[in-house]
JSON list of C-alpha atoms and ligand atoms in Angstrom, two decimals:
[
{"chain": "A", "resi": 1, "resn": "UNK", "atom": "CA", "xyz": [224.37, 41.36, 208.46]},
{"chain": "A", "resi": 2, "resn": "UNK", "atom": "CA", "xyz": [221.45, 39.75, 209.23]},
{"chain": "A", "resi": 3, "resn": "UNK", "atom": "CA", "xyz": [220.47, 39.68, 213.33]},
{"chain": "A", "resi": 4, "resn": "UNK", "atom": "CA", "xyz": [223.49, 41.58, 214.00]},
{"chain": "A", "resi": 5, "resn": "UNK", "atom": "CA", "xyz": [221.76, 44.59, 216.37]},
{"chain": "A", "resi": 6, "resn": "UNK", "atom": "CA", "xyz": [224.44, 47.35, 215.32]},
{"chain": "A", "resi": 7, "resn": "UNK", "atom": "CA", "xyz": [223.89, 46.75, 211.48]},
{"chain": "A", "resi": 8, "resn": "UNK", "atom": "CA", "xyz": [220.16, 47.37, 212.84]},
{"chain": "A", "resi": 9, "resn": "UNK", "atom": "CA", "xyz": [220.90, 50.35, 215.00]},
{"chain": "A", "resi": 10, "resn": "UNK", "atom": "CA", "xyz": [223.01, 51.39, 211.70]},
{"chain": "A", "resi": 11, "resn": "UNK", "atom": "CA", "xyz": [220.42, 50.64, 209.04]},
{"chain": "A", "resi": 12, "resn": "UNK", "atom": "CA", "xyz": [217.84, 52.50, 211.96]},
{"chain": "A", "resi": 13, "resn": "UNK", "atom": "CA", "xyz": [216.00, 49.53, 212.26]},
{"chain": "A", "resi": 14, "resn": "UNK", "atom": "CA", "xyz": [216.69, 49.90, 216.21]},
{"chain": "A", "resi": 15, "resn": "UNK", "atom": "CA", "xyz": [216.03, 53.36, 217.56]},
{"chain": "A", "resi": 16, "resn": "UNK", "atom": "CA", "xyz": [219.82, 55.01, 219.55]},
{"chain": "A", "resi": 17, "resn": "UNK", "atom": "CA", "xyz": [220.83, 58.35, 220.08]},
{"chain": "A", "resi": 18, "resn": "UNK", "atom": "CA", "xyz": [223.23, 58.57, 216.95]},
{"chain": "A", "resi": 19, "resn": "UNK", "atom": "CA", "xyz": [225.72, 61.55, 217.66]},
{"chain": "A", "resi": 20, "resn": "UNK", "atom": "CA", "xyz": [227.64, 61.03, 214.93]},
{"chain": "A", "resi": 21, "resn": "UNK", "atom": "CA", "xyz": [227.47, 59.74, 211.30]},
{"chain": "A", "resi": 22, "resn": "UNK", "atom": "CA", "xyz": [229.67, 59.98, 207.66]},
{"chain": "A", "resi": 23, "resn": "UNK", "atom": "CA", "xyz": [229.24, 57.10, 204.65]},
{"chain": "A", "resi": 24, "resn": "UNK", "atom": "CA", "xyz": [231.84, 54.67, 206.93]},
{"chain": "A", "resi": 25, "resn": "UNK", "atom": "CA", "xyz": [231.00, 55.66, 210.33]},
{"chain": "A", "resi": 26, "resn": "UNK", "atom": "CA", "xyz": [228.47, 56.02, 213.13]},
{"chain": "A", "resi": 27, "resn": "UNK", "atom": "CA", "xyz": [229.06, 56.87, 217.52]},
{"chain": "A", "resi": 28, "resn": "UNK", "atom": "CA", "xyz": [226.02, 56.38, 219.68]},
{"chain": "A", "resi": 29, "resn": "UNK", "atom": "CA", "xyz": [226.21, 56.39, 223.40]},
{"chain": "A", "resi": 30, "resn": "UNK", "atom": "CA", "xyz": [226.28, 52.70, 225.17]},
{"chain": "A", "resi": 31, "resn": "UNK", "atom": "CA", "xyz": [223.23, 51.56, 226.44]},
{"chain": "A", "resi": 32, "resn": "UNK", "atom": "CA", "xyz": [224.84, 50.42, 229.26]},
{"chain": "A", "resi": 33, "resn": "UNK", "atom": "CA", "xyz": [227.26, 53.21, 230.30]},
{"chain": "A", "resi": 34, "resn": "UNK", "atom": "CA", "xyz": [230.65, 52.23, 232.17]},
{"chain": "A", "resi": 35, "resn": "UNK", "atom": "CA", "xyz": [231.98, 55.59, 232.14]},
{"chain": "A", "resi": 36, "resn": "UNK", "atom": "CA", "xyz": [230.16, 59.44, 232.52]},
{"chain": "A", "resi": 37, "resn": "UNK", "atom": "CA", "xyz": [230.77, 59.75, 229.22]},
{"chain": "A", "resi": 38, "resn": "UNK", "atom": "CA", "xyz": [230.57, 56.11, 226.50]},
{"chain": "A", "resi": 39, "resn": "UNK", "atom": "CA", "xyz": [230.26, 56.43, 223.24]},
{"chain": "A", "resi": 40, "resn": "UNK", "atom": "CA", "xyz": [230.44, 53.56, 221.09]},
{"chain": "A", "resi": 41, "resn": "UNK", "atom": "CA", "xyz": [232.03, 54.22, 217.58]},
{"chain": "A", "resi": 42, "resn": "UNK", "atom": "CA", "xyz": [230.95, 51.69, 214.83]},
{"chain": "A", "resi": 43, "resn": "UNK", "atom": "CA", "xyz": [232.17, 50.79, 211.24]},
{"chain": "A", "resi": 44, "resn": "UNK", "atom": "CA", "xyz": [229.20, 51.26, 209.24]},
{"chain": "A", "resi": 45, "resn": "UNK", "atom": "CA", "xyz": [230.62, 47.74, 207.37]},
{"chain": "A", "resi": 46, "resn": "UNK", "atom": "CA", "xyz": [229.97, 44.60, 209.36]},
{"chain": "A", "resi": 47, "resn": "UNK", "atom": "CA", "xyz": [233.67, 43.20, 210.25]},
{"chain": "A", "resi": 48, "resn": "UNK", "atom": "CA", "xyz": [233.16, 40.64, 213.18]},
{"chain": "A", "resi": 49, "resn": "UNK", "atom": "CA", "xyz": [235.83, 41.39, 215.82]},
{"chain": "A", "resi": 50, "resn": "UNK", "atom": "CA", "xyz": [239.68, 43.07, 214.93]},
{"chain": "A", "resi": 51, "resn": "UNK", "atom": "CA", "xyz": [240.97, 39.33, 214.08]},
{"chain": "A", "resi": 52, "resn": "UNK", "atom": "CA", "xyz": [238.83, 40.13, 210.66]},
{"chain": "A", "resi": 53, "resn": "UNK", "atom": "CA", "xyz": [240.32, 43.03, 210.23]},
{"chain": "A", "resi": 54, "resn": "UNK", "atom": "CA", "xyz": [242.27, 42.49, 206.80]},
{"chain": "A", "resi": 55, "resn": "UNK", "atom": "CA", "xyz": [245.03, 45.53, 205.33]},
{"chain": "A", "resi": 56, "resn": "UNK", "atom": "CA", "xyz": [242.47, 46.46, 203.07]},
{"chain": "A", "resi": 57, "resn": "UNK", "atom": "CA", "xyz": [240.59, 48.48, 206.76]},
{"chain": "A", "resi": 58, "resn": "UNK", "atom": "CA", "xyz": [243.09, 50.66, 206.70]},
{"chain": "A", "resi": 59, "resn": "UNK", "atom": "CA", "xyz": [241.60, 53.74, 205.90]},
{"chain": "A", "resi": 60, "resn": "UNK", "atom": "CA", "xyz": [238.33, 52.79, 207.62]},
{"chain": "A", "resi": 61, "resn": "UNK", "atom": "CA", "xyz": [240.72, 52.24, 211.17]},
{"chain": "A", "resi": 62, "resn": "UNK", "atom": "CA", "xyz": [242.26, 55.63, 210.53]},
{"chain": "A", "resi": 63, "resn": "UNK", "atom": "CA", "xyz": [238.55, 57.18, 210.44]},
{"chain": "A", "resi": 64, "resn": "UNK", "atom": "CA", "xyz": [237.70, 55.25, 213.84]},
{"chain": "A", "resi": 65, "resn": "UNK", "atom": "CA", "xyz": [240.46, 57.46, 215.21]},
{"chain": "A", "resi": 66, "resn": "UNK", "atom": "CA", "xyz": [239.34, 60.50, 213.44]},
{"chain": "A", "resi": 67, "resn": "UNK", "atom": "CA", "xyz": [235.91, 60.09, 214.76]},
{"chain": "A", "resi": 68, "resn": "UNK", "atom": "CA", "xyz": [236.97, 59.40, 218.18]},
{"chain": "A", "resi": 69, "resn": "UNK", "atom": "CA", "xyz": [239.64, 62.35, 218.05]},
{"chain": "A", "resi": 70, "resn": "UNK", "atom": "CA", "xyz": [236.41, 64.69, 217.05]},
{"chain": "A", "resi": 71, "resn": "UNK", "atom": "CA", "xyz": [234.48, 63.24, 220.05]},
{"chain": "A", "resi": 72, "resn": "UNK", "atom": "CA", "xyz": [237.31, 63.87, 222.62]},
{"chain": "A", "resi": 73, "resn": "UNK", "atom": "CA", "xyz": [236.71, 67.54, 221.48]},
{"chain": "A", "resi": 74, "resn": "UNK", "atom": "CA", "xyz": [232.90, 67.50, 221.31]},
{"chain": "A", "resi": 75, "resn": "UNK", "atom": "CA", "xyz": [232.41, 65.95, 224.92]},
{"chain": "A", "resi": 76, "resn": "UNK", "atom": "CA", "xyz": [235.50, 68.54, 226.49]},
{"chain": "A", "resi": 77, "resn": "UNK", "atom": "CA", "xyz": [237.59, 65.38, 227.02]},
{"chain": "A", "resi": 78, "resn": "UNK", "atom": "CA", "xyz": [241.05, 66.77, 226.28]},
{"chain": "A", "resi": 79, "resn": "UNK", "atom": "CA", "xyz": [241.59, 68.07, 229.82]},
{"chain": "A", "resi": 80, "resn": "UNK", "atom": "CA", "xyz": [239.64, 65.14, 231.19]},
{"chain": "A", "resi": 81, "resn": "UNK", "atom": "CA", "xyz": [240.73, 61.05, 231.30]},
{"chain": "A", "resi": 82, "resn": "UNK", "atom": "CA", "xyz": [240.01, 59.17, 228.27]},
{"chain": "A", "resi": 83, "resn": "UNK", "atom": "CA", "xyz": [240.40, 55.76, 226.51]},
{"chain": "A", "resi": 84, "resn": "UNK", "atom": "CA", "xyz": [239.53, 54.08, 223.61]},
{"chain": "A", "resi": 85, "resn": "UNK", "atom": "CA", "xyz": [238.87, 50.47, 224.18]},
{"chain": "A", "resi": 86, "resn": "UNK", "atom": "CA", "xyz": [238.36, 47.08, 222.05]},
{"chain": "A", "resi": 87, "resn": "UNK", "atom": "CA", "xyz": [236.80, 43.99, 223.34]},
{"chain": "A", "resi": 88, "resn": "UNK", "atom": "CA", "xyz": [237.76, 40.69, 221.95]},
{"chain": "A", "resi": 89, "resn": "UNK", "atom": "CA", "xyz": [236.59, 37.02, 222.35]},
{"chain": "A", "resi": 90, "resn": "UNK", "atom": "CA", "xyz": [235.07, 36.31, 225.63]},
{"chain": "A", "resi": 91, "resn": "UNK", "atom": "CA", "xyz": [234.90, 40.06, 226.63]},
{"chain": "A", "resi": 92, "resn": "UNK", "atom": "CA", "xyz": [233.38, 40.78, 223.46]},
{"chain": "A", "resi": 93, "resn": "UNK", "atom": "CA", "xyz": [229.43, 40.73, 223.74]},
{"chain": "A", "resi": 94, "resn": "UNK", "atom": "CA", "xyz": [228.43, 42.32, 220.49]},
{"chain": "A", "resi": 95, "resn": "UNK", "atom": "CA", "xyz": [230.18, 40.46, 217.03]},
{"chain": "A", "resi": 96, "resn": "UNK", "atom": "CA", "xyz": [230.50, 43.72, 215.05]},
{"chain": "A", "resi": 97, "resn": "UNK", "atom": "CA", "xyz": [233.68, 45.44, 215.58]},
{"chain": "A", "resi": 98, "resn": "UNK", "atom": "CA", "xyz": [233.12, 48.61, 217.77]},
{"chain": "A", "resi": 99, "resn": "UNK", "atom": "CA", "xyz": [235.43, 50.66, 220.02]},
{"chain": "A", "resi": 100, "resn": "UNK", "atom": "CA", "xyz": [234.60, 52.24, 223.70]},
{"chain": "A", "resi": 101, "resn": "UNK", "atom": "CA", "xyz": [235.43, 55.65, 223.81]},
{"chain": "A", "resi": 102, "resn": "UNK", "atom": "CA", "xyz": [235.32, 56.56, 227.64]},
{"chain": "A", "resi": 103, "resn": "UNK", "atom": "CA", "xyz": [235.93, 59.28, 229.39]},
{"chain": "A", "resi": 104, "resn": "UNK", "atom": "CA", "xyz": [235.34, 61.21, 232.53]},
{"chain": "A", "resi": 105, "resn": "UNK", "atom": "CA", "xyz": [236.39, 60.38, 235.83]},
{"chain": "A", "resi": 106, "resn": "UNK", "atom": "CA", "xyz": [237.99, 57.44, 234.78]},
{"chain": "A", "resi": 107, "resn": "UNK", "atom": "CA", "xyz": [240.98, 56.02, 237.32]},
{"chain": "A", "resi": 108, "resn": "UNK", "atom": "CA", "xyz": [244.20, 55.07, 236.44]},
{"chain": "A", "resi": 109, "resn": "UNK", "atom": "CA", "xyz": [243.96, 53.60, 232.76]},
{"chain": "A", "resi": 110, "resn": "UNK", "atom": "CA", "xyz": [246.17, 51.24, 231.76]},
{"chain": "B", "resi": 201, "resn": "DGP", "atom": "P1", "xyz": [231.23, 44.65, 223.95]},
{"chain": "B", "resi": 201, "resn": "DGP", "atom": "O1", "xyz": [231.29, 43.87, 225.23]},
{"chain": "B", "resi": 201, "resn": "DGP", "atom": "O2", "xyz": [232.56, 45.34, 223.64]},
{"chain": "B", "resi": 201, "resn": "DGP", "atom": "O3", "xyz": [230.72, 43.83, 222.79]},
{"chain": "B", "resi": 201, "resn": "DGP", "atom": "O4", "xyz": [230.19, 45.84, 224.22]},
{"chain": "B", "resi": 201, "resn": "DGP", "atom": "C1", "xyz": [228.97, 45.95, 223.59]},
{"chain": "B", "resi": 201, "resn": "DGP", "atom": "C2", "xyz": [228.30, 47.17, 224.15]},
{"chain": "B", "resi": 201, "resn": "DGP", "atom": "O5", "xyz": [227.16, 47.45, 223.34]},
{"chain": "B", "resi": 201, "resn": "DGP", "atom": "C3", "xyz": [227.78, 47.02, 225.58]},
{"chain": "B", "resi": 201, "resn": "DGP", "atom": "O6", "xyz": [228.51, 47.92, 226.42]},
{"chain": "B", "resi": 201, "resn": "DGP", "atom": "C4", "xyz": [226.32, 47.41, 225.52]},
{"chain": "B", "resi": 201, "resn": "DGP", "atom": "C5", "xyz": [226.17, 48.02, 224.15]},
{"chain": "B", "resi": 201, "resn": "DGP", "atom": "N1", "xyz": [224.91, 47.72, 223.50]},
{"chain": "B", "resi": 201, "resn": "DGP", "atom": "C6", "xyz": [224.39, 46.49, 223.26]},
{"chain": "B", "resi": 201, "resn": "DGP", "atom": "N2", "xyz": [223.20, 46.60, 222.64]},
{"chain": "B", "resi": 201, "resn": "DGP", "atom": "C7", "xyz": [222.98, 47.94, 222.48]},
{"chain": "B", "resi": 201, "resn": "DGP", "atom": "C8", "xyz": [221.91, 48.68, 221.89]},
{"chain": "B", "resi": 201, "resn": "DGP", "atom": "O7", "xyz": [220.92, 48.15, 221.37]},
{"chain": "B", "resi": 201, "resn": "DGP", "atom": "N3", "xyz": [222.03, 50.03, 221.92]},
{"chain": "B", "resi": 201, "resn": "DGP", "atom": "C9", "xyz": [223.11, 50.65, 222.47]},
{"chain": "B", "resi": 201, "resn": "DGP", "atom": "N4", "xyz": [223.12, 51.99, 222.45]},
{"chain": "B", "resi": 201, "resn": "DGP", "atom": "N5", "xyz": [224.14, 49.98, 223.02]},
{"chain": "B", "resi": 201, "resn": "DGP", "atom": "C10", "xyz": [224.06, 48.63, 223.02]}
]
């Protein structure tokens, strides 16, 4: 979508460390880190926010899980704290459907 900066970063338009990438998928670390370790895991397809998420994401949702499950083990997170996190509405900054993985020396996660 047009103006939307992660369909940039995705099409490379905007230069980011990409760590990971398949057809559906692409992780790049946050700009803006809020944990040692903050990946950012992106649907290649622009989908606003998860309340335009239809059944037909499905598969692509089970991916986002997949991905982040293979970044737990590429950044040694399994014996370390971890979350995967959605913003929505207000505490959503970016309008194309992303999830935070963080991990580290994160505190008590709720
Ligand atoms: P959210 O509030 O969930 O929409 O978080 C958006 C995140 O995206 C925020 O933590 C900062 C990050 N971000 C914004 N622009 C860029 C960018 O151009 N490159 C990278 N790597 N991260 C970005």
């Amino acid at each position: 979508m047009e103006n939307c900066i992660f369909c940039k970063i995705i099409k490379k338009e905007i230069p980011s460390n990409i760590v990971y990438e398949s057809d559906s998928m692409v992780a790049f670390p946050d700009i803006n880190p809020s944990a040692e370790t903050h990946i950012l895991i992106v649907p290649k397809q622009h989908i606003g926010s998860i309340q335009d998420i239809s059944k037909e994401n499905g598969q692509l949702l089970a991916e986002v899980y997949l991905t982040a499950s293979k970044l737990v083990s590429d950044y040694n997170l399994t014996n370390n704290f971890y979350k995967v996190v959605v913003n929505g509405g207000k505490a959503q900054h970016v309008p194309h459907l992303h999830f935070h993985l963080l991990g580290g020396n994160l505190k008590r996660m709720v």
